[in-house]
Amino acid sequence: MEDCFRGRNIMSKTVSHVQWFLTPYCIGMKLRGLRTEKRLTLARLSEETGLSTALLSKLETDRMTPTLLTLATICRVYGVGLGHFFCEPTEHSLSVTRRVASQGRGRSTDGSSRIPLNPGVPDRRMDACLVDLAPGGSSTEPEIDNAHALLVYVLDGRLHLDVGGMRETLETGDCAYLESDLPLAWGAAGKQRCRLLTVTPTRHAHASEAEAN
């Protein structure tokens, strides 16, 4: 009985180690992504592979680790090799900015503010900012580097976006993507503040792209 308990304990530790080792490969997410891409239901995939829907569901939600034989069977249906699941990631970076709404950095004389969302990240490829425009203000040039490429999403309020003398009015929930070297200005429309999420390429990313071209 004691030997049996030790065997179970060793197996439990082995399984935990395997799951920990395989976590970066996101096998379950990749399996679910392939099935969605092929527009297959679990029932249809079960018919194609001979594996139960319960098993396939556990594999896609990482509640079970697939054997190589099981994975190879699924690969045959999707037309991919095992390398699709075990390719090594070449880079990974995660930056978290907490309690953004309570920050007060970047406030200007007209009552507007600009809060960087990913400051201090080395060699980043984009700059994301939370911009708060004062109500009733005239259109001003955005304080954004490399504004020749800009994605702006209106979180709250209404935005006047002036590009080369042409005006677009964006409502809450609207999104605009711009690539232009024309003069750019914006301002809050109406008597309410306008809150925006902006994303622009960094100088580093723009310089790398220019060198490549």
Short mmCIF file of C-alpha atoms in Angstrom, two decimals:
data_model
loop_
_atom_site.label_atom_id
_atom_site.label_comp_id
_atom_site.label_asym_id
_atom_site.label_seq_id
_atom_site.Cartn_x
_atom_site.Cartn_y
_atom_site.Cartn_z
CA MET A 1 0.00 0.00 0.00
CA GLU A 2 2.86 2.36 0.89
CA ASP A 3 4.59 1.61 -2.44
CA CYS A 4 1.32 2.33 -4.24
CA PHE A 5 0.97 5.69 -2.47
CA ARG A 6 4.56 6.62 -3.34
CA GLY A 7 3.88 5.72 -6.98
CA ARG A 8 0.84 7.98 -7.08
CA ASN A 9 2.77 10.80 -5.43
CA ILE A 10 5.61 10.54 -7.97
CA MET A 11 3.12 10.43 -10.86
CA SER A 12 1.36 13.52 -9.53
CA LYS A 13 4.63 15.45 -9.35
CA THR A 14 5.56 14.27 -12.87
CA VAL A 15 2.24 15.41 -14.32
CA SER A 16 2.54 18.78 -12.60
CA HIS A 17 6.05 19.22 -13.99
CA VAL A 18 4.91 18.30 -17.50
CA GLN A 19 2.02 20.75 -17.34
CA TRP A 20 4.34 23.48 -16.10
CA PHE A 21 6.83 22.73 -18.90
CA LEU A 22 4.17 22.77 -21.63
CA THR A 23 2.30 25.87 -20.45
CA PRO A 24 4.30 28.37 -22.62
CA TYR A 25 3.37 26.40 -25.75
CA CYS A 26 -0.36 27.11 -25.24
CA ILE A 27 -1.37 23.77 -26.74
CA GLY A 28 -5.00 24.05 -25.67
CA MET A 29 -5.35 27.52 -27.15
CA LYS A 30 -3.75 26.38 -30.42
CA LEU A 31 -6.08 23.37 -30.61
CA ARG A 32 -9.11 25.58 -30.07
CA GLY A 33 -7.81 28.10 -32.61
CA LEU A 34 -7.35 25.42 -35.29
CA ARG A 35 -10.85 24.05 -34.73
CA THR A 36 -12.33 27.54 -34.95
CA GLU A 37 -10.35 28.24 -38.12
CA LYS A 38 -11.59 25.01 -39.71
CA ARG A 39 -15.13 25.73 -38.46
CA LEU A 40 -15.50 22.30 -36.88
CA THR A 41 -17.67 21.42 -33.91
CA LEU A 42 -16.34 19.16 -31.19
CA ALA A 43 -18.77 16.48 -32.41
CA ARG A 44 -17.45 16.69 -35.98
CA LEU A 45 -13.82 16.65 -34.80
CA SER A 46 -14.67 13.61 -32.68
CA GLU A 47 -15.94 11.82 -35.78
CA GLU A 48 -12.80 12.71 -37.74
CA THR A 49 -10.33 11.68 -35.03
CA GLY A 50 -12.14 8.89 -33.21
CA LEU A 51 -11.56 10.75 -29.93
CA SER A 52 -14.41 11.56 -27.56
CA THR A 53 -15.81 15.08 -27.34
CA ALA A 54 -15.12 15.06 -23.60
CA LEU A 55 -11.43 14.35 -24.23
CA LEU A 56 -11.17 16.97 -26.95
CA SER A 57 -12.82 19.54 -24.69
CA LYS A 58 -10.36 18.80 -21.87
CA LEU A 59 -7.42 19.16 -24.26
CA GLU A 60 -8.64 22.54 -25.55
CA THR A 61 -9.13 23.88 -22.03
CA ASP A 62 -5.78 22.52 -20.76
CA ARG A 63 -7.46 20.23 -18.26
CA MET A 64 -5.58 17.32 -19.78
CA THR A 65 -2.16 17.01 -21.42
CA PRO A 66 -2.29 15.22 -24.80
CA THR A 67 0.03 12.34 -25.62
CA LEU A 68 2.07 12.62 -28.81
CA LEU A 69 -0.11 9.92 -30.40
CA THR A 70 -3.28 11.86 -29.60
CA LEU A 71 -1.76 15.10 -30.85
CA ALA A 72 -0.57 13.41 -34.05
CA THR A 73 -4.10 12.11 -34.67
CA ILE A 74 -5.49 15.63 -34.35
CA CYS A 75 -2.71 17.04 -36.53
CA ARG A 76 -3.72 14.70 -39.35
CA VAL A 77 -7.22 16.19 -39.41
CA TYR A 78 -5.98 19.79 -39.34
CA GLY A 79 -3.19 19.23 -41.83
CA VAL A 80 -0.43 20.55 -39.59
CA GLY A 81 2.70 19.02 -38.12
CA LEU A 82 3.63 18.60 -34.49
CA GLY A 83 5.94 21.58 -34.89
CA HIS A 84 2.85 23.80 -34.99
CA PHE A 85 2.42 23.15 -31.26
CA PHE A 86 6.06 23.14 -30.17
CA CYS A 87 7.67 26.06 -32.01
CA GLU A 88 9.78 28.06 -29.58
CA PRO A 89 8.66 31.66 -28.95
CA THR A 90 11.25 34.15 -30.19
CA GLU A 91 10.25 37.01 -27.90
CA HIS A 92 7.89 37.84 -25.07
CA SER A 93 7.24 41.09 -23.23
CA LEU A 94 4.46 42.09 -20.85
CA SER A 95 3.97 45.52 -19.30
CA VAL A 96 1.15 46.33 -16.88
CA THR A 97 0.15 49.88 -15.87
CA ARG A 98 -2.24 49.76 -12.91
CA ARG A 99 -4.87 52.25 -11.79
CA VAL A 100 -4.53 54.35 -14.92
CA ALA A 101 -7.71 56.35 -14.23
CA SER A 102 -6.34 57.69 -10.94
CA GLN A 103 -3.08 58.95 -12.40
CA GLY A 104 -2.68 62.66 -13.02
CA ARG A 105 0.53 62.91 -15.05
CA GLY A 106 0.78 65.03 -18.16
CA ARG A 107 -1.91 67.66 -17.41
CA SER A 108 -1.58 70.79 -19.60
CA THR A 109 -2.63 74.42 -19.06
CA ASP A 110 -5.97 73.97 -20.89
CA GLY A 111 -7.09 71.21 -18.53
CA SER A 112 -6.30 68.36 -20.88
CA SER A 113 -4.13 65.44 -19.83
CA ARG A 114 -2.09 62.69 -21.47
CA ILE A 115 -1.15 59.54 -19.55
CA PRO A 116 1.35 57.09 -21.12
CA LEU A 117 0.16 53.51 -20.72
CA ASN A 118 3.43 51.73 -21.46
CA PRO A 119 6.22 53.99 -20.20
CA GLY A 120 9.65 52.63 -19.47
CA VAL A 121 9.38 49.60 -21.79
CA PRO A 122 12.71 49.33 -23.67
CA ASP A 123 12.64 48.93 -27.46
CA ARG A 124 8.84 49.02 -27.55
CA ARG A 125 7.21 49.25 -30.98
CA MET A 126 4.23 51.37 -30.06
CA ASP A 127 3.19 54.09 -27.65
CA ALA A 128 -0.27 53.85 -26.07
CA CYS A 129 -1.76 56.80 -24.22
CA LEU A 130 -4.93 57.76 -22.39
CA VAL A 131 -5.86 61.28 -23.50
CA ASP A 132 -8.40 63.48 -21.71
CA LEU A 133 -9.45 66.57 -23.69
CA ALA A 134 -11.07 69.52 -21.94
CA PRO A 135 -14.59 70.46 -23.09
CA GLY A 136 -15.20 73.39 -25.40
CA GLY A 137 -11.56 73.77 -26.30
CA SER A 138 -10.36 74.68 -29.78
CA SER A 139 -8.64 72.04 -31.89
CA THR A 140 -4.98 71.64 -31.02
CA GLU A 141 -2.12 69.60 -32.42
CA PRO A 142 -1.84 66.27 -30.57
CA GLU A 143 1.26 65.89 -28.40
CA ILE A 144 2.13 62.64 -30.13
CA ASP A 145 5.40 61.54 -31.69
CA ASN A 146 5.20 60.13 -35.22
CA ALA A 147 1.57 61.16 -35.65
CA HIS A 148 1.81 60.19 -39.33
CA ALA A 149 0.37 56.88 -38.10
CA LEU A 150 -2.33 57.02 -35.45
CA LEU A 151 -5.06 54.81 -34.05
CA VAL A 152 -7.58 56.60 -31.86
CA TYR A 153 -10.54 55.08 -30.00
CA VAL A 154 -13.11 57.33 -28.31
CA LEU A 155 -13.78 56.01 -24.83
CA ASP A 156 -16.16 58.78 -23.76
CA GLY A 157 -17.55 61.97 -25.29
CA ARG A 158 -17.23 63.21 -28.87
CA LEU A 159 -14.08 64.10 -30.81
CA HIS A 160 -13.45 66.54 -33.65
CA LEU A 161 -10.58 65.15 -35.74
CA ASP A 162 -9.17 67.62 -38.28
CA VAL A 163 -6.84 66.27 -40.95
CA GLY A 164 -5.61 68.55 -43.72
CA GLY A 165 -8.59 70.88 -43.35
CA MET A 166 -11.16 68.06 -43.35
CA ARG A 167 -13.10 67.31 -40.16
CA GLU A 168 -14.47 64.02 -38.89
CA THR A 169 -16.60 63.82 -35.75
CA LEU A 170 -16.17 60.61 -33.78
CA GLU A 171 -18.74 59.46 -31.25
CA THR A 172 -18.20 57.28 -28.18
CA GLY A 173 -17.17 53.84 -29.38
CA ASP A 174 -15.87 55.08 -32.75
CA CYS A 175 -12.34 54.23 -33.87
CA ALA A 176 -10.17 55.87 -36.52
CA TYR A 177 -6.88 54.72 -38.04
CA LEU A 178 -4.81 57.31 -39.86
CA GLU A 179 -1.67 57.22 -41.98
CA SER A 180 -0.95 60.72 -43.25
CA ASP A 181 1.62 63.51 -43.26
CA LEU A 182 -1.09 66.19 -43.43
CA PRO A 183 -1.52 68.61 -40.50
CA LEU A 184 -3.46 66.98 -37.68
CA ALA A 185 -5.51 68.60 -34.91
CA TRP A 186 -8.25 67.52 -32.55
CA GLY A 187 -10.54 68.77 -29.82
CA ALA A 188 -13.50 67.79 -27.68
CA ALA A 189 -16.81 68.36 -29.45
CA GLY A 190 -19.56 69.94 -27.38
CA LYS A 191 -19.58 70.76 -23.69
CA GLN A 192 -18.33 67.41 -22.38
CA ARG A 193 -14.81 66.15 -21.90
CA CYS A 194 -13.55 63.66 -24.45
CA ARG A 195 -11.52 60.65 -23.39
CA LEU A 196 -9.40 58.78 -25.93
CA LEU A 197 -7.13 55.79 -26.27
CA THR A 198 -4.35 56.49 -28.77
CA VAL A 199 -1.73 54.16 -30.23
CA THR A 200 1.20 55.33 -32.38
CA PRO A 201 4.44 53.69 -33.54
CA THR A 202 7.53 54.63 -31.59
CA ARG A 203 10.46 56.43 -33.15
CA HIS A 204 12.45 53.21 -32.85
CA ALA A 205 9.83 51.20 -34.78
CA HIS A 206 9.45 53.92 -37.43
CA ALA A 207 13.23 54.14 -37.96
CA SER A 208 13.51 50.35 -38.31
CA GLU A 209 10.72 50.32 -40.89
CA ALA A 210 12.34 53.15 -42.85
CA GLU A 211 15.68 51.32 -42.92
CA ALA A 212 13.99 48.14 -44.13
CA ASN A 213 12.39 50.02 -47.04
#
